[in-house]
Amino acid sequence: MTVLLQADNIAKHFGGIRALKDVSLTINAGEIYGLIGPNGAGKTTFFNVITGLYQRDGGDIVFAGQPLHVESPHEVTQAGIARTFQNIRLFAEMSALENVMVGRHLRSKGSVIGAMLRTPAVRAEEAAIKTKALELLAYVGIAGKAEVRAASLSYGDQRRLEIARALATEPKLLALDEPAAGMNATETAGLRALIEKVRADGTTVLLIEHDVKLIMGLCDRVAVLDYGEKIAEDVPAVVQKDPRVVSAYLGVPYEQ
Amino acid sequence: MYAQKKKIAGVALIGVALAILPFVIGMGFGNAWMRMLDFALLYIMLALGLNIVVGFAGLLDLGYIAFYAVGAYIYALLASPHFGLHWPLWAILPLGALVAGMFGMLLGAPTLRLRGDYLAIVTLGFGEIIRIFLNNLNAPINITNGPKGIAGIDPLAKNIEIFGYALHSLYLIYYLFVALALLIVVVTMRLEKSRLGRAWVAIREDEIAAKACGINTRNVKLLAFAMGASFGGVAGGLFAGFQQFVSPESFGLFESIMVLCMVVLGGMGNIPGVILGAVVLTVLPELFRQWAGPMQMALFGQTYIDPESMRLLLFGIALILVMRFRPMGLLPSSRRKAEFEHAAEEGVTS
Ligand SMILES: Nc1ncnc2c1ncn2[C@@H]1O[C@H](COP(=O)(O)OP(=O)(O)O)[C@@H](O)[C@H]1O
Ligand SMILES: [Mg+2]
């Protein structure tokens, strides 16, 4: 089994709040890895740190065998980590298709001069970007919505579109921040099938989720954060029975 | 196939219209109107340049006129008795575009982290700094000739005679301007539908998401500043050759605001809208000036307000009316139109 992402002693604080206290975790290539924990536990902060949106205050990250440069988010995306956001962040006034086409930015190279002259190479690349984007829309199940403005899509479709846009960057690791939030049971089932398909097609998935049932059914391994600390990391069946996890979720003080 | 034919027919129609337009205007209304037509073309180029920065990338730039000034002074210095240089137009214009583009990056670089009102204030300051430099670079070495400006600039064209007909230089200048304006329109259209055009709009819509999509927002924003500025530089060079005189006075904040009005009024981000905005805002104030006097005479038998102030007053009223009745601009892009309708719906339901 190869390790895809190794995070060691990641620390992050906001003023007096220590949002992450030396969190270490290991994600293996090809797994669906769950990150759970009560509200405010630091899950999103962890995402923001590994994707370069926040600068960490301590710790090391090794991704695909290389130390991860996280000075700027686009470098992280270049290295192969793509993400979605807890509060969906689409390009609201662009069509669904254009949103995914933006995701191809990194994997295409048409220059400004090329665009002005509209060289055959640029035209071919543009056509390829469009084809790939349409494929991805079909892949996540919203092929019919290509020309719809992103902001007009239903909530579930917006989540799917965000996943398509992230996949367009050809990530090794797809990080999803609460993708099932606000979805009904049918939409959640569809999302679950989609995540399994993504994994089956070779992309490792890191999943933050509130829906414990979804996590337990879907993930190979799960880490639990509570007040910025990792309190458990194991297969779902073990984590589920861990008394510290139970108390963190139910709010009952844990006694040794 | 049919669509292709329709497109060719459309282009041909526009071509013929643009070719005969100066004769209709010039013969019908006189040379003053020809000058205005030429100015409208200059403003189209300027507005399309600013549209890249403000309309596409969403970066509110209030110092844009500085790049017009850079282009104009480059022409003035390289083709006038001031330094005794008389470079040809075809050499100066690309150089002007290049230098203005470099200034665009130079002034854009410190503002990369700023957005909205903060960006507007800083760019406003930069615009003024350039103007003040032009005003003061006459000592110890006289480069710009200070507030007196540079006169006697080589003209863009001379009056000529074809088949025995005298053709005023305004006509030749018109064709030169049309050609360059068309070039800028085509370039803008191609950029809009390119990987970089999408990146600009993505940054406007959500900068964090754009970064997460792998866009190097710093480089892409600098590119927007550079492209916009280079269009301004071309327009500036043409302006200098057209007026045969430049002075710092022509590049004040009011000019920046005027160009911004053209972009916003016409329909931010939408190329035909921006062109319309530029034409309307060049022609309207001029019309107001011409009508203000006679209209007062007819109504009151006496001129109460001098036509020059009346012009600004009417212009202000026209702006307010447009913003009241067509807040998304005269010809909004479908994207922006949807944005406004969406906002209106939300206003009703929430
Ligand atoms: N940008 C920020 N500035 C200040 N505090 C923050 C910021 N982001 C997160 N926090 C704080 O860090 C803690 C963890 O938040 P977060 O990572 O969003 O939790 P989760 O995603 O697990 O619900 C919370 O106490 C939150 O208030
Ligand atoms: Mg969160």
mmCIF file of N, CA and C in Angstrom, chain A residues 41-142:
data_model
loop_
_atom_site.group_PDB
_atom_site.id
_atom_site.type_symbol
_atom_site.label_atom_id
_atom_site.label_comp_id
_atom_site.label_asym_id
_atom_site.label_seq_id
_atom_site.Cartn_x
_atom_site.Cartn_y
_atom_site.Cartn_z
ATOM 1 N N ALA A 41 -14.573 21.541 15.000
ATOM 2 C CA ALA A 41 -13.473 20.664 15.424
ATOM 3 C C ALA A 41 -12.180 20.990 14.684
ATOM 4 N N GLY A 42 -12.283 21.636 13.526
ATOM 5 C CA GLY A 42 -11.072 21.991 12.774
ATOM 6 C C GLY A 42 -10.945 21.273 11.443
ATOM 7 N N LYS A 43 -12.020 20.633 11.003
ATOM 8 C CA LYS A 43 -11.952 19.847 9.764
ATOM 9 C C LYS A 43 -11.695 20.750 8.559
ATOM 10 N N THR A 44 -12.493 21.803 8.439
ATOM 11 C CA THR A 44 -12.325 22.705 7.301
ATOM 12 C C THR A 44 -10.958 23.380 7.360
ATOM 13 N N THR A 45 -10.537 23.732 8.558
ATOM 14 C CA THR A 45 -9.223 24.355 8.712
ATOM 15 C C THR A 45 -8.138 23.410 8.194
ATOM 16 N N PHE A 46 -8.269 22.127 8.485
ATOM 17 C CA PHE A 46 -7.298 21.157 7.979
ATOM 18 C C PHE A 46 -7.266 21.181 6.442
ATOM 19 N N PHE A 47 -8.446 21.208 5.833
ATOM 20 C CA PHE A 47 -8.530 21.302 4.366
ATOM 21 C C PHE A 47 -7.820 22.552 3.870
ATOM 22 N N ASN A 48 -8.126 23.671 4.543
ATOM 23 C CA ASN A 48 -7.558 24.941 4.089
ATOM 24 C C ASN A 48 -6.046 24.944 4.203
ATOM 25 N N VAL A 49 -5.530 24.250 5.203
ATOM 26 C CA VAL A 49 -4.081 24.183 5.363
ATOM 27 C C VAL A 49 -3.457 23.307 4.279
ATOM 28 N N ILE A 50 -4.035 22.132 4.043
ATOM 29 C CA ILE A 50 -3.368 21.285 3.033
ATOM 30 C C ILE A 50 -3.568 21.812 1.613
ATOM 31 N N THR A 51 -4.592 22.635 1.388
ATOM 32 C CA THR A 51 -4.779 23.155 0.026
ATOM 33 C C THR A 51 -4.153 24.537 -0.158
ATOM 34 N N GLY A 52 -3.462 25.022 0.868
ATOM 35 C CA GLY A 52 -2.709 26.252 0.694
ATOM 36 C C GLY A 52 -3.497 27.537 0.878
ATOM 37 N N LEU A 53 -4.748 27.421 1.272
ATOM 38 C CA LEU A 53 -5.559 28.623 1.493
ATOM 39 C C LEU A 53 -5.107 29.324 2.770
ATOM 40 N N TYR A 54 -4.729 28.537 3.774
ATOM 41 C CA TYR A 54 -4.122 29.089 4.992
ATOM 42 C C TYR A 54 -2.673 28.617 5.061
ATOM 43 N N GLN A 55 -1.826 29.444 5.629
ATOM 44 C CA GLN A 55 -0.452 29.017 5.905
ATOM 45 C C GLN A 55 -0.428 28.340 7.273
ATOM 46 N N ARG A 56 0.178 27.171 7.351
ATOM 47 C CA ARG A 56 0.166 26.457 8.623
ATOM 48 C C ARG A 56 1.201 27.055 9.581
ATOM 49 N N ASP A 57 0.992 26.830 10.867
ATOM 50 C CA ASP A 57 1.922 27.353 11.870
ATOM 51 C C ASP A 57 2.926 26.296 12.289
ATOM 52 N N GLY A 58 2.753 25.083 11.821
ATOM 53 C CA GLY A 58 3.722 24.053 12.157
ATOM 54 C C GLY A 58 3.370 22.765 11.450
ATOM 55 N N GLY A 59 4.349 21.870 11.362
ATOM 56 C CA GLY A 59 4.089 20.557 10.777
ATOM 57 C C GLY A 59 4.595 20.425 9.358
ATOM 58 N N ASP A 60 4.554 19.195 8.854
ATOM 59 C CA ASP A 60 5.042 18.907 7.510
ATOM 60 C C ASP A 60 3.994 18.148 6.721
ATOM 61 N N ILE A 61 4.002 18.368 5.429
ATOM 62 C CA ILE A 61 3.103 17.624 4.564
ATOM 63 C C ILE A 61 3.920 17.016 3.429
ATOM 64 N N VAL A 62 3.770 15.714 3.265
ATOM 65 C CA VAL A 62 4.393 15.059 2.115
ATOM 66 C C VAL A 62 3.263 14.524 1.249
ATOM 67 N N PHE A 63 3.275 14.891 -0.026
ATOM 68 C CA PHE A 63 2.222 14.454 -0.935
ATOM 69 C C PHE A 63 2.854 13.759 -2.128
ATOM 70 N N ALA A 64 2.399 12.536 -2.404
ATOM 71 C CA ALA A 64 2.926 11.738 -3.520
ATOM 72 C C ALA A 64 4.449 11.707 -3.507
ATOM 73 N N GLY A 65 5.009 11.540 -2.311
ATOM 74 C CA GLY A 65 6.446 11.381 -2.190
ATOM 75 C C GLY A 65 7.246 12.672 -2.194
ATOM 76 N N GLN A 66 6.562 13.823 -2.348
ATOM 77 C CA GLN A 66 7.258 15.110 -2.395
ATOM 78 C C GLN A 66 6.770 16.006 -1.259
ATOM 79 N N PRO A 67 7.657 16.799 -0.662
ATOM 80 C CA PRO A 67 7.176 17.802 0.288
ATOM 81 C C PRO A 67 6.222 18.743 -0.450
ATOM 82 N N LEU A 68 5.089 19.047 0.165
ATOM 83 C CA LEU A 68 4.077 19.834 -0.536
ATOM 84 C C LEU A 68 4.341 21.331 -0.355
ATOM 85 N N HIS A 69 4.465 22.045 -1.465
ATOM 86 C CA HIS A 69 4.601 23.499 -1.379
ATOM 87 C C HIS A 69 3.219 24.103 -1.293
ATOM 88 N N VAL A 70 2.975 24.797 -0.219
ATOM 89 C CA VAL A 70 1.618 25.318 -0.051
ATOM 90 C C VAL A 70 1.629 26.835 0.059
ATOM 91 N N GLU A 71 2.555 27.484 -0.657
ATOM 92 C CA GLU A 71 2.566 28.949 -0.613
ATOM 93 C C GLU A 71 1.328 29.503 -1.277
ATOM 94 N N SER A 72 0.872 28.830 -2.300
ATOM 95 C CA SER A 72 -0.291 29.339 -3.011
ATOM 96 C C SER A 72 -1.174 28.174 -3.442
ATOM 97 N N PRO A 73 -2.503 28.349 -3.341
ATOM 98 C CA PRO A 73 -3.400 27.241 -3.645
ATOM 99 C C PRO A 73 -3.208 26.654 -5.039
ATOM 100 N N HIS A 74 -2.846 27.517 -6.030
ATOM 101 C CA HIS A 74 -2.759 26.949 -7.380
ATOM 102 C C HIS A 74 -1.613 25.952 -7.493
ATOM 103 N N GLU A 75 -0.583 26.113 -6.647
ATOM 104 C CA GLU A 75 0.521 25.148 -6.679
ATOM 105 C C GLU A 75 0.085 23.797 -6.118
ATOM 106 N N VAL A 76 -0.786 23.854 -5.114
ATOM 107 C CA VAL A 76 -1.299 22.614 -4.539
ATOM 108 C C VAL A 76 -2.154 21.884 -5.580
ATOM 109 N N THR A 77 -2.968 22.657 -6.284
ATOM 110 C CA THR A 77 -3.791 22.053 -7.325
ATOM 111 C C THR A 77 -2.907 21.440 -8.405
ATOM 112 N N GLN A 78 -1.853 22.159 -8.745
ATOM 113 C CA GLN A 78 -0.888 21.653 -9.725
ATOM 114 C C GLN A 78 -0.274 20.327 -9.262
ATOM 115 N N ALA A 79 0.012 20.247 -7.956
ATOM 116 C CA ALA A 79 0.610 19.029 -7.415
ATOM 117 C C ALA A 79 -0.368 17.859 -7.414
ATOM 118 N N GLY A 80 -1.668 18.154 -7.473
ATOM 119 C CA GLY A 80 -2.638 17.069 -7.593
ATOM 120 C C GLY A 80 -3.653 16.948 -6.469
ATOM 121 N N ILE A 81 -3.920 18.044 -5.747
ATOM 122 C CA ILE A 81 -5.007 18.016 -4.762
ATOM 123 C C ILE A 81 -6.085 18.989 -5.234
ATOM 124 N N ALA A 82 -7.301 18.486 -5.391
ATOM 125 C CA ALA A 82 -8.400 19.370 -5.768
ATOM 126 C C ALA A 82 -9.446 19.305 -4.668
ATOM 127 N N ARG A 83 -10.223 20.364 -4.538
ATOM 128 C CA ARG A 83 -11.163 20.391 -3.419
ATOM 129 C C ARG A 83 -12.507 20.994 -3.810
ATOM 130 N N THR A 84 -13.485 20.737 -2.947
ATOM 131 C CA THR A 84 -14.736 21.483 -3.013
ATOM 132 C C THR A 84 -14.863 22.239 -1.699
ATOM 133 N N PHE A 85 -15.835 23.122 -1.626
ATOM 134 C CA PHE A 85 -15.969 23.983 -0.453
ATOM 135 C C PHE A 85 -17.250 23.674 0.319
ATOM 136 N N GLN A 86 -17.153 23.866 1.642
ATOM 137 C CA GLN A 86 -18.320 23.614 2.484
ATOM 138 C C GLN A 86 -19.502 24.501 2.064
ATOM 139 N N ASN A 87 -19.206 25.808 1.861
ATOM 140 C CA ASN A 87 -20.242 26.690 1.301
ATOM 141 C C ASN A 87 -19.905 26.807 -0.169
ATOM 142 N N ILE A 88 -20.599 26.020 -0.974
ATOM 143 C CA ILE A 88 -20.326 25.929 -2.414
ATOM 144 C C ILE A 88 -19.765 27.235 -3.003
ATOM 145 N N ARG A 89 -18.658 27.122 -3.705
ATOM 146 C CA ARG A 89 -18.079 28.305 -4.347
ATOM 147 C C ARG A 89 -17.965 28.045 -5.837
ATOM 148 N N LEU A 90 -19.058 28.281 -6.555
ATOM 149 C CA LEU A 90 -19.016 28.148 -8.012
ATOM 150 C C LEU A 90 -18.829 29.531 -8.608
ATOM 151 N N PHE A 91 -18.515 29.585 -9.903
ATOM 152 C CA PHE A 91 -18.499 30.863 -10.597
ATOM 153 C C PHE A 91 -19.940 31.107 -11.012
ATOM 154 N N ALA A 92 -20.658 31.818 -10.141
ATOM 155 C CA ALA A 92 -22.116 31.832 -10.171
ATOM 156 C C ALA A 92 -22.702 32.220 -11.521
ATOM 157 N N GLU A 93 -22.107 33.219 -12.191
ATOM 158 C CA GLU A 93 -22.723 33.727 -13.415
ATOM 159 C C GLU A 93 -22.187 33.042 -14.667
ATOM 160 N N MET A 94 -21.321 32.051 -14.497
ATOM 161 C CA MET A 94 -20.871 31.299 -15.665
ATOM 162 C C MET A 94 -21.751 30.059 -15.799
ATOM 163 N N SER A 95 -21.818 29.513 -17.019
ATOM 164 C CA SER A 95 -22.616 28.303 -17.209
ATOM 165 C C SER A 95 -21.896 27.129 -16.542
ATOM 166 N N ALA A 96 -22.651 26.038 -16.357
ATOM 167 C CA ALA A 96 -22.064 24.838 -15.760
ATOM 168 C C ALA A 96 -20.850 24.402 -16.586
ATOM 169 N N LEU A 97 -21.019 24.437 -17.918
ATOM 170 C CA LEU A 97 -19.925 24.019 -18.798
ATOM 171 C C LEU A 97 -18.691 24.895 -18.591
ATOM 172 N N GLU A 98 -18.899 26.219 -18.556
ATOM 173 C CA GLU A 98 -17.764 27.130 -18.376
ATOM 174 C C GLU A 98 -17.061 26.891 -17.044
ATOM 175 N N ASN A 99 -17.844 26.598 -16.003
ATOM 176 C CA ASN A 99 -17.240 26.306 -14.705
ATOM 177 C C ASN A 99 -16.229 25.168 -14.820
ATOM 178 N N VAL A 100 -16.649 24.099 -15.489
ATOM 179 C CA VAL A 100 -15.743 22.949 -15.610
ATOM 180 C C VAL A 100 -14.569 23.300 -16.526
ATOM 181 N N MET A 101 -14.849 24.109 -17.557
ATOM 182 C CA MET A 101 -13.762 24.505 -18.467
ATOM 183 C C MET A 101 -12.683 25.285 -17.715
ATOM 184 N N VAL A 102 -13.109 26.107 -16.741
ATOM 185 C CA VAL A 102 -12.120 26.817 -15.927
ATOM 186 C C VAL A 102 -11.234 25.815 -15.187
ATOM 187 N N GLY A 103 -11.839 24.706 -14.770
ATOM 188 C CA GLY A 103 -11.069 23.668 -14.087
ATOM 189 C C GLY A 103 -9.948 23.086 -14.941
ATOM 190 N N ARG A 104 -10.053 23.249 -16.267
ATOM 191 C CA ARG A 104 -9.014 22.731 -17.172
ATOM 192 C C ARG A 104 -7.841 23.695 -17.337
ATOM 193 N N HIS A 105 -7.948 24.856 -16.710
ATOM 194 C CA HIS A 105 -6.936 25.909 -16.889
ATOM 195 C C HIS A 105 -5.512 25.378 -16.745
ATOM 196 N N LEU A 106 -5.342 24.664 -15.636
ATOM 197 C CA LEU A 106 -4.026 24.164 -15.266
ATOM 198 C C LEU A 106 -3.486 23.127 -16.240
ATOM 199 N N ARG A 107 -4.395 22.369 -16.845
ATOM 200 C CA ARG A 107 -3.965 21.272 -17.722
ATOM 201 C C ARG A 107 -4.007 21.692 -19.193
ATOM 202 N N SER A 108 -4.041 22.990 -19.437
ATOM 203 C CA SER A 108 -3.958 23.481 -20.815
ATOM 204 C C SER A 108 -2.965 24.635 -20.790
ATOM 205 N N LYS A 109 -2.520 25.098 -21.971
ATOM 206 C CA LYS A 109 -1.450 26.081 -21.903
ATOM 207 C C LYS A 109 -1.561 27.208 -22.927
ATOM 208 N N GLY A 110 -2.701 27.334 -23.568
ATOM 209 C CA GLY A 110 -2.879 28.390 -24.568
ATOM 210 C C GLY A 110 -2.445 29.750 -24.028
ATOM 211 N N SER A 111 -1.555 30.445 -24.763
ATOM 212 C CA SER A 111 -1.043 31.730 -24.296
ATOM 213 C C SER A 111 -1.912 32.860 -24.822
ATOM 214 N N VAL A 112 -1.614 34.049 -24.365
ATOM 215 C CA VAL A 112 -2.396 35.204 -24.792
ATOM 216 C C VAL A 112 -2.161 35.474 -26.284
ATOM 217 N N ILE A 113 -0.940 35.294 -26.737
ATOM 218 C CA ILE A 113 -0.641 35.498 -28.158
ATOM 219 C C ILE A 113 -1.395 34.444 -28.985
ATOM 220 N N GLY A 114 -1.330 33.194 -28.509
ATOM 221 C CA GLY A 114 -2.039 32.124 -29.205
ATOM 222 C C GLY A 114 -3.521 32.427 -29.311
ATOM 223 N N ALA A 115 -4.090 32.943 -28.219
ATOM 224 C CA ALA A 115 -5.526 33.251 -28.215
ATOM 225 C C ALA A 115 -5.851 34.348 -29.222
ATOM 226 N N MET A 116 -4.961 35.365 -29.309
ATOM 227 C CA MET A 116 -5.214 36.478 -30.230
ATOM 228 C C MET A 116 -5.133 36.023 -31.675
ATOM 229 N N LEU A 117 -4.143 35.168 -31.961
ATOM 230 C CA LEU A 117 -3.961 34.706 -33.339
ATOM 231 C C LEU A 117 -4.873 33.539 -33.662
ATOM 232 N N ARG A 118 -5.457 32.968 -32.600
ATOM 233 C CA ARG A 118 -6.275 31.763 -32.728
ATOM 234 C C ARG A 118 -5.606 30.737 -33.639
ATOM 235 N N THR A 119 -4.442 30.315 -33.225
ATOM 236 C CA THR A 119 -3.661 29.345 -33.995
ATOM 237 C C THR A 119 -4.373 27.992 -33.988
ATOM 238 N N PRO A 120 -4.061 27.138 -34.965
ATOM 239 C CA PRO A 120 -4.687 25.807 -34.989
ATOM 240 C C PRO A 120 -4.491 25.070 -33.665
ATOM 241 N N ALA A 121 -3.304 25.203 -33.068
ATOM 242 C CA ALA A 121 -3.027 24.509 -31.803
ATOM 243 C C ALA A 121 -3.983 24.988 -30.714
ATOM 244 N N VAL A 122 -4.184 26.308 -30.664
ATOM 245 C CA VAL A 122 -5.080 26.864 -29.644
ATOM 246 C C VAL A 122 -6.512 26.417 -29.891
ATOM 247 N N ARG A 123 -6.911 26.407 -31.164
ATOM 248 C CA ARG A 123 -8.279 25.976 -31.476
ATOM 249 C C ARG A 123 -8.497 24.520 -31.090
ATOM 250 N N ALA A 124 -7.484 23.688 -31.378
ATOM 251 C CA ALA A 124 -7.599 22.268 -31.042
ATOM 252 C C ALA A 124 -7.680 22.098 -29.527
ATOM 253 N N GLU A 125 -6.858 22.866 -28.812
ATOM 254 C CA GLU A 125 -6.863 22.756 -27.354
ATOM 255 C C GLU A 125 -8.215 23.186 -26.786
ATOM 256 N N GLU A 126 -8.743 24.276 -27.330
ATOM 257 C CA GLU A 126 -10.035 24.786 -26.868
ATOM 258 C C GLU A 126 -11.126 23.731 -27.073
ATOM 259 N N ALA A 127 -11.085 23.075 -28.233
ATOM 260 C CA ALA A 127 -12.077 22.021 -28.505
ATOM 261 C C ALA A 127 -11.909 20.866 -27.515
ATOM 262 N N ALA A 128 -10.646 20.534 -27.217
ATOM 263 C CA ALA A 128 -10.389 19.432 -26.279
ATOM 264 C C ALA A 128 -10.890 19.787 -24.872
ATOM 265 N N ILE A 129 -10.697 21.040 -24.485
ATOM 266 C CA ILE A 129 -11.164 21.492 -23.167
ATOM 267 C C ILE A 129 -12.671 21.321 -23.072
ATOM 268 N N LYS A 130 -13.350 21.705 -24.155
ATOM 269 C CA LYS A 130 -14.803 21.632 -24.141
ATOM 270 C C LYS A 130 -15.280 20.186 -24.092
ATOM 271 N N THR A 131 -14.650 19.343 -24.900
ATOM 272 C CA THR A 131 -15.031 17.926 -24.916
ATOM 273 C C THR A 131 -14.853 17.312 -23.536
ATOM 274 N N LYS A 132 -13.701 17.574 -22.942
ATOM 275 C CA LYS A 132 -13.400 17.015 -21.625
ATOM 276 C C LYS A 132 -14.417 17.518 -20.586
ATOM 277 N N ALA A 133 -14.753 18.805 -20.669
ATOM 278 C CA ALA A 133 -15.687 19.382 -19.701
ATOM 279 C C ALA A 133 -17.069 18.742 -19.849
ATOM 280 N N LEU A 134 -17.483 18.527 -21.106
ATOM 281 C CA LEU A 134 -18.788 17.891 -21.329
ATOM 282 C C LEU A 134 -18.787 16.467 -20.780
ATOM 283 N N GLU A 135 -17.671 15.773 -20.989
ATOM 284 C CA GLU A 135 -17.542 14.411 -20.455
ATOM 285 C C GLU A 135 -17.706 14.406 -18.941
ATOM 286 N N LEU A 136 -17.051 15.375 -18.302
ATOM 287 C CA LEU A 136 -17.105 15.425 -16.843
ATOM 288 C C LEU A 136 -18.503 15.746 -16.335
ATOM 289 N N LEU A 137 -19.202 16.626 -17.064
ATOM 290 C CA LEU A 137 -20.587 16.925 -16.666
ATOM 291 C C LEU A 137 -21.420 15.651 -16.733
ATOM 292 N N ALA A 138 -21.208 14.863 -17.784
ATOM 293 C CA ALA A 138 -21.924 13.601 -17.908
ATOM 294 C C ALA A 138 -21.507 12.642 -16.786
ATOM 295 N N TYR A 139 -20.241 12.645 -16.483
ATOM 296 C CA TYR A 139 -19.685 11.756 -15.456
ATOM 297 C C TYR A 139 -20.358 11.983 -14.094
ATOM 298 N N VAL A 140 -20.568 13.261 -13.741
ATOM 299 C CA VAL A 140 -21.207 13.539 -12.447
ATOM 300 C C VAL A 140 -22.734 13.563 -12.554
ATOM 301 N N GLY A 141 -23.240 13.351 -13.766
ATOM 302 C CA GLY A 141 -24.685 13.200 -13.925
ATOM 303 C C GLY A 141 -25.475 14.466 -14.175
ATOM 304 N N ILE A 142 -24.827 15.506 -14.731
ATOM 305 C CA ILE A 142 -25.598 16.704 -15.067
ATOM 306 C C ILE A 142 -25.332 17.135 -16.512
#
